[in-house]
CSV table of C-alpha atoms in Angstrom, one decimal:
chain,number,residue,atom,x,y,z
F,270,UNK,CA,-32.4,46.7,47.1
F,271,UNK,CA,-36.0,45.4,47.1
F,272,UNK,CA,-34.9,41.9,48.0
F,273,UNK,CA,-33.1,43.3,51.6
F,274,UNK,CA,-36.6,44.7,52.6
F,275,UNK,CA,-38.1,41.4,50.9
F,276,UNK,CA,-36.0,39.3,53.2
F,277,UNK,CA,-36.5,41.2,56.6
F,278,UNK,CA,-40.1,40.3,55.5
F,279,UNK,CA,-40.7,36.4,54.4
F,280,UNK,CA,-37.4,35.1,56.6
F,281,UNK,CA,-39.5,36.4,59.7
F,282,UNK,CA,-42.2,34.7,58.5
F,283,UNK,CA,-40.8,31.6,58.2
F,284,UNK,CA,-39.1,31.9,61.6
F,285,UNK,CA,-41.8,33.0,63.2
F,286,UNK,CA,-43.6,30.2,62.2
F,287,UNK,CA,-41.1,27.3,63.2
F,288,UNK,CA,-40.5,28.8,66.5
F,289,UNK,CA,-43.6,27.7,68.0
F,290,UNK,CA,-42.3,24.3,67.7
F,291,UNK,CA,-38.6,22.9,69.3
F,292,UNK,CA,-35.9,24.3,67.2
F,293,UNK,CA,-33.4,21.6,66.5
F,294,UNK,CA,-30.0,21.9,64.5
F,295,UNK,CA,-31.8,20.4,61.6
F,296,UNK,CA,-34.4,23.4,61.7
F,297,UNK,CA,-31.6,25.9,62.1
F,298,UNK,CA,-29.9,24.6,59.3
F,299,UNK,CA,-32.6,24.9,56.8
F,300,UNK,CA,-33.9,28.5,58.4
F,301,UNK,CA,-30.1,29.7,57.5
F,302,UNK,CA,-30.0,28.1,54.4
F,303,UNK,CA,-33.4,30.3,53.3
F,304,UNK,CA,-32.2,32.7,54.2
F,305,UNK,CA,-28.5,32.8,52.7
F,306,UNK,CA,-29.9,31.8,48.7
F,307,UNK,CA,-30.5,35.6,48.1
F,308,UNK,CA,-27.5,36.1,49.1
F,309,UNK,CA,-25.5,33.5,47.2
F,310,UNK,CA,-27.6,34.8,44.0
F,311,UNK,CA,-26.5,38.5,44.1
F,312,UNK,CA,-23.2,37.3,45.4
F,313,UNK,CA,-22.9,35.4,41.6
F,314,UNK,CA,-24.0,38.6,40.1
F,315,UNK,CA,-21.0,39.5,41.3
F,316,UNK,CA,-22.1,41.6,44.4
F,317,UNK,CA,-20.4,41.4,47.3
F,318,UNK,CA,-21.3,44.5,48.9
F,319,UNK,CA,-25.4,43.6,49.0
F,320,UNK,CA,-24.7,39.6,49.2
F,321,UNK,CA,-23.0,40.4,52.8
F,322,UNK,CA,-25.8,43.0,53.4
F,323,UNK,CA,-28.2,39.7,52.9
F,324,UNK,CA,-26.4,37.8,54.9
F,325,UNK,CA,-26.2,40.3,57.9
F,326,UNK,CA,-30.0,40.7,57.4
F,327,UNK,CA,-30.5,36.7,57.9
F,328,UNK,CA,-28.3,36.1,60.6
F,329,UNK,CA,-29.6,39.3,62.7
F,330,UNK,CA,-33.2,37.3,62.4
F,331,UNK,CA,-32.2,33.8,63.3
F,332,UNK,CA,-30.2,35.9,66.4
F,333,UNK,CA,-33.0,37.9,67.6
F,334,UNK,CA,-35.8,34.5,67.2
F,335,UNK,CA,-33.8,32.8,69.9
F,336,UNK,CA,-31.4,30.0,67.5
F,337,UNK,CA,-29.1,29.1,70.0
F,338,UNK,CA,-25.5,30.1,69.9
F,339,UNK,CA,-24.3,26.4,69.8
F,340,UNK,CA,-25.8,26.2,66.7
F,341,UNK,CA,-24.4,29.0,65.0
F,342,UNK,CA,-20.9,28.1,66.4
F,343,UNK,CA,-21.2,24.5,64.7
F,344,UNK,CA,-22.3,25.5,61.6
F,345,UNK,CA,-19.6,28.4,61.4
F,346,UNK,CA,-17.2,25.6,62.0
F,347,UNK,CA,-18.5,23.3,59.2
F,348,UNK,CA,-19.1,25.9,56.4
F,349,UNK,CA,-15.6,27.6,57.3
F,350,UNK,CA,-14.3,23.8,56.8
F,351,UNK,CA,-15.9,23.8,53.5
F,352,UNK,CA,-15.3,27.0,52.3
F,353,UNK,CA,-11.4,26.5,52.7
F,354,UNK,CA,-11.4,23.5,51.4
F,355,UNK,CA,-13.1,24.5,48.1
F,356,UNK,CA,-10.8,27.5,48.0
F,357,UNK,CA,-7.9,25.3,48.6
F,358,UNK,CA,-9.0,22.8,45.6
F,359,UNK,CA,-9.9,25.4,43.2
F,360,UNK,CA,-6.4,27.2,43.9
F,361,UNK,CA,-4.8,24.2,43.1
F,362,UNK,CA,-6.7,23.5,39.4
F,363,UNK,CA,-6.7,27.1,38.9
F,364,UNK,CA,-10.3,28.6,39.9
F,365,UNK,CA,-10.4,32.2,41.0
F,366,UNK,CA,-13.9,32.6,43.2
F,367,UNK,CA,-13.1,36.4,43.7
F,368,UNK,CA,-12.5,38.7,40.6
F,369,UNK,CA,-8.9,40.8,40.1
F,370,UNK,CA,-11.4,44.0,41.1
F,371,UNK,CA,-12.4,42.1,44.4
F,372,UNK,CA,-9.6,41.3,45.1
F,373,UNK,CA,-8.0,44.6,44.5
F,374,UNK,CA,-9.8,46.1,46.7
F,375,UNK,CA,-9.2,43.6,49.6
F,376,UNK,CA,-5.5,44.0,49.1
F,377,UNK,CA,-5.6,48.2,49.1
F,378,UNK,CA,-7.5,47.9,52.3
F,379,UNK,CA,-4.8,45.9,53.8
F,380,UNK,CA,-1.9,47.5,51.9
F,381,UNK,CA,-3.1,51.1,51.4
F,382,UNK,CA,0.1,52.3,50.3
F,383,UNK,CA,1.5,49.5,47.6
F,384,UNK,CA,-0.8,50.6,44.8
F,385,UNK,CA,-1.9,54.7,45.7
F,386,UNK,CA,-2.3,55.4,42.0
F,387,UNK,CA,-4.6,52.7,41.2
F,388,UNK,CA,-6.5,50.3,43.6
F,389,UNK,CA,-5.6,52.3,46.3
F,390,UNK,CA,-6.5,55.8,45.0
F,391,UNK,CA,-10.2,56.3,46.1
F,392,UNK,CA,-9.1,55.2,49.9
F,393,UNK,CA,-6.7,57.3,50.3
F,394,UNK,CA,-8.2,59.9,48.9
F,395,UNK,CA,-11.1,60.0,51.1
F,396,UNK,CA,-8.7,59.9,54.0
F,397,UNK,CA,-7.0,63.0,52.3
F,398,UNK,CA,-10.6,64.3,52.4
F,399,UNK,CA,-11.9,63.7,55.5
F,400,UNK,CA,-8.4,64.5,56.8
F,401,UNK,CA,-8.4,68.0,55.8
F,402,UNK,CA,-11.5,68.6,57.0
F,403,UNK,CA,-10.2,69.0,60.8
F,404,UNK,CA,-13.0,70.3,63.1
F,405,UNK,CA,-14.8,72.2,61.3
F,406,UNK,CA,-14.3,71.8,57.4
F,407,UNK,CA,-13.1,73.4,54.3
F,408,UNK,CA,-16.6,74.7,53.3
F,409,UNK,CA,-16.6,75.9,49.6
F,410,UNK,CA,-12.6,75.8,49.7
F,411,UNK,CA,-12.4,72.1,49.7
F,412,UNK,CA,-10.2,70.6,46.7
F,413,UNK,CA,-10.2,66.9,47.3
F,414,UNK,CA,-14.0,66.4,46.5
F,415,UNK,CA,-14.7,69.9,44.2
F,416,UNK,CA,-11.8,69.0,42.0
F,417,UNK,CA,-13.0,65.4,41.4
F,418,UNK,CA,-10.0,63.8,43.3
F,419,UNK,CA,-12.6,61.7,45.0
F,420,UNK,CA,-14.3,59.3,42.1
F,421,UNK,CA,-17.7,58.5,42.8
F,422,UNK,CA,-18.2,61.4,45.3
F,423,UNK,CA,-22.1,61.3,45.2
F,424,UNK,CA,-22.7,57.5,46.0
F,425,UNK,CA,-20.0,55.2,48.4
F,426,UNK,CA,-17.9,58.3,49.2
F,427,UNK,CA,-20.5,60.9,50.4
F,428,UNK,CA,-19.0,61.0,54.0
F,429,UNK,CA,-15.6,62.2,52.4
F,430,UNK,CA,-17.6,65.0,51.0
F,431,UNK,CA,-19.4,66.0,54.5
F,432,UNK,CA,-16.1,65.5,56.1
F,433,UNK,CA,-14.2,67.7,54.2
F,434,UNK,CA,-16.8,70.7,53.7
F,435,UNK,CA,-18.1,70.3,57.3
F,436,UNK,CA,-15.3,69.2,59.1
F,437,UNK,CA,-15.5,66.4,61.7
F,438,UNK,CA,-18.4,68.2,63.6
F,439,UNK,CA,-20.4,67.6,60.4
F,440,UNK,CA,-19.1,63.6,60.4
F,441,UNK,CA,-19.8,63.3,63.7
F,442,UNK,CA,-23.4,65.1,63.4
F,443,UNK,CA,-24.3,62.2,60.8
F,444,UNK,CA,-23.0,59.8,63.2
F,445,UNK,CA,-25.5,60.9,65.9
F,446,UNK,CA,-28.3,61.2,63.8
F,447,UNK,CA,-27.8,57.3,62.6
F,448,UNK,CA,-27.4,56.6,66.1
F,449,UNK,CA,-30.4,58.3,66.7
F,450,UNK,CA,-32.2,56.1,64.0
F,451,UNK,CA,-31.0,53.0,65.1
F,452,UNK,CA,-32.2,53.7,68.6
F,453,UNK,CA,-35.5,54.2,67.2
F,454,UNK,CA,-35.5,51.0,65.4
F,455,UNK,CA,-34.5,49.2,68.7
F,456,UNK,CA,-37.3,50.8,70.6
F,457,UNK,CA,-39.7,49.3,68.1
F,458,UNK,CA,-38.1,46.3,68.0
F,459,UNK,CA,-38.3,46.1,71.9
F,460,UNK,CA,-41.7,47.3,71.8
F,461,UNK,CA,-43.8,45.4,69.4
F,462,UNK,CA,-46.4,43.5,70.9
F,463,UNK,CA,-46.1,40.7,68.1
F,464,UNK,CA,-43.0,38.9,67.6
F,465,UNK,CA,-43.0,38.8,64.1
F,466,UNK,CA,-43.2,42.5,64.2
F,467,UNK,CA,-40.1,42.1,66.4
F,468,UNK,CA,-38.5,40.1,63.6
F,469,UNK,CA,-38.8,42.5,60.9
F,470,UNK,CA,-37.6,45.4,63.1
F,471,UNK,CA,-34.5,43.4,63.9
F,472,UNK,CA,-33.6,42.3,60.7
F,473,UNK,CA,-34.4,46.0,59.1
F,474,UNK,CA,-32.5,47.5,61.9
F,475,UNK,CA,-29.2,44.7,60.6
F,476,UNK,CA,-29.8,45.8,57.4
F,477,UNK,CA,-29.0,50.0,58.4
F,478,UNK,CA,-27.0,49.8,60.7
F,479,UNK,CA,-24.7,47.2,58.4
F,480,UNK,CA,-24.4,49.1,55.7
F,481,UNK,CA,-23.5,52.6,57.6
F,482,UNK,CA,-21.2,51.4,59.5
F,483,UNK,CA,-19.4,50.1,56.5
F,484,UNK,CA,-19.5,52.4,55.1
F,485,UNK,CA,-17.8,54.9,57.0
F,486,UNK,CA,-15.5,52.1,57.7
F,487,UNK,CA,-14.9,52.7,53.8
F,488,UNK,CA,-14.4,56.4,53.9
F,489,UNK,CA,-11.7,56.3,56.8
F,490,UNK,CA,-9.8,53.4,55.7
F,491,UNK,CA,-10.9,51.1,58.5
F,492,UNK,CA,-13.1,48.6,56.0
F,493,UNK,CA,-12.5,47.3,52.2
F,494,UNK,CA,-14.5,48.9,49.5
F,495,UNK,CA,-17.5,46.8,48.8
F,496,UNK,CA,-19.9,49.9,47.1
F,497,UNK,CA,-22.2,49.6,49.9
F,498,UNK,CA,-23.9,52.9,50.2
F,499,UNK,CA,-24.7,55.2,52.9
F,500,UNK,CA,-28.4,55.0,53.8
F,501,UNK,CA,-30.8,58.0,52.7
F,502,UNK,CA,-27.5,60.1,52.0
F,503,UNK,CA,-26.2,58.6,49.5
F,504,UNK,CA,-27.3,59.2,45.9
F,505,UNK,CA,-29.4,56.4,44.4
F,506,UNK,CA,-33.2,56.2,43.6
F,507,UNK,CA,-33.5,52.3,44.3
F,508,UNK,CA,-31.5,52.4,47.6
F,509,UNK,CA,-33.3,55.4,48.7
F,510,UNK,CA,-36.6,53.3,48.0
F,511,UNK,CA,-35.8,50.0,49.5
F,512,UNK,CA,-34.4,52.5,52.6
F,513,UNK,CA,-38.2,53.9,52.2
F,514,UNK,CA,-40.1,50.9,52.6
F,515,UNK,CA,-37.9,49.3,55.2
F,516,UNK,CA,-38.7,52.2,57.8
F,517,UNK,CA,-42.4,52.3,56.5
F,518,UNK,CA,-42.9,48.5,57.3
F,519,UNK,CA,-41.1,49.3,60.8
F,520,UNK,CA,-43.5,52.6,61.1
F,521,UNK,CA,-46.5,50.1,60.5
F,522,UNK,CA,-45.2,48.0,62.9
F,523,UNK,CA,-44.5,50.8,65.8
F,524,UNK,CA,-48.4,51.9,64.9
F,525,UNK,CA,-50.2,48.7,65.8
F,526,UNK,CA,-48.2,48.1,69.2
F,527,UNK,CA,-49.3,51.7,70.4
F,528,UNK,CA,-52.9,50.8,69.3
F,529,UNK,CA,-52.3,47.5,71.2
F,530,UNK,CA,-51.1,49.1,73.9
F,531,UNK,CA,-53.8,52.0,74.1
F,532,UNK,CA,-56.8,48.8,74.2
């Protein structure tokens, strides 16, 4: 959790430094590379969830310090060359890069109903949650999250729990008030009067808006389960400090452009 915040942090450092000169693929390469080694390190941990939070954090950066598309389009094309063919030469001697969990849960996102007793129980059941929550929720009568259907109700499946006590009014309330955040963030992106302030805001703005929209994509079957958590909702000391510190750093920055501003 510390490193995302971390990232958003010394990545816009280090862009913000080599865009004062001319930005060449070379440059780009080595920028990207930075900033994917966190994420290749919590990825071995195994993490997918957080390595592709790292990774949406990096890429947000390189986007909003001006890399040109051409370069992100040619490196795409070379590391999706290389990644299928080390997939297809460790298939054939008999290396598995993805454990049977990971894979699990890729294959009850895309086949929900082949396995609904085992990989596919805690999708389905938050759909059954948030399903019968209809407009305006269950309240105290809901069964699918009170009875424990739901595993891990507290942490990657919250929104099933607001969905089915509050109904989609309650969902949708959520919604608006991330939307609401992530406006914010934009405005102080837009607004900072240094650009590596701009940076930070951009990449802590990835790094939010990433993970929610994940994760509701989680809780209504639209996304695979990765155990990326809900933002300041759901439960978690670490994620709720990292969460902290991101939007303090962003505060900071939203501070000293209204003091510039006011000289």
């Amino acid at each position: 959790e510390l490193a995302k915040v971390l990232l958003c942090v010394s990545l816009g450092a280090f862009v913000f430094e080599r865009v004062r000169r001319p930005l060449g693929l070379r440059h780009t390469v080595k920028l990207l590379a930075l900033g994917l080694a966190p994420a290749a390190l919590v990825f071995l941990q195994p993490d997918l969830g957080t390595g592709i939070v790292l990774v949406a954090i990096a890429l947000t950066i390189l986007f909003v310090a001006g890399i040109p598309w051409q370069h992100f389009a040619a490196i795409g094309a070379i590391a999706a060359l290389l990644a299928g063919g080390v997939y297809l030469a460790g298939s054939a001697v008999g290396v598995q890069f993805l454990h049977g969990y990971q894979q699990d849960r890729l294959t009850a996102f895309l086949h929900p109903s082949n396995d609904p007793k085992d990989a596919s129980y805690q999708v389905n059941q938050a759909v059954i949650a948030v399903g019968s929550g209809q407009e305006l929720g269950r309240g105290d009568n809901a069964t699918q999250t009170e009875l424990l259907f739901l595993p891990e109700r507290h942490t990657d499946f919250i929104l099933a729990v607001i969905g089915e006590r509050f109904g989609f009014l309650g969902a949708a309330f959520v919604v608006f008030l991330y939307s609401l955040l992530f406006w914010r963030l934009l405005r102080v992106m837009r607004r900072a009067t240094s650009f590596y302030g701009t940076l930070i805001a951009g990449g802590v703005l990835a790094m939010l808006a990433f993970q929610a929209i994940v994760n509701v994509g989680m809780n209504v079957g639209l996304m695979p389960v990765t155990g990326i958590t809900l933002p300041l909702i759901s439960y978690g000391g670490s994620s709720v400090l990292g969460t902290f510190l991101a939007l303090a750093v962003v505060q900071s920055i939203h501070v000293q452009s209204r003091a510039e501003s006011a000289r």
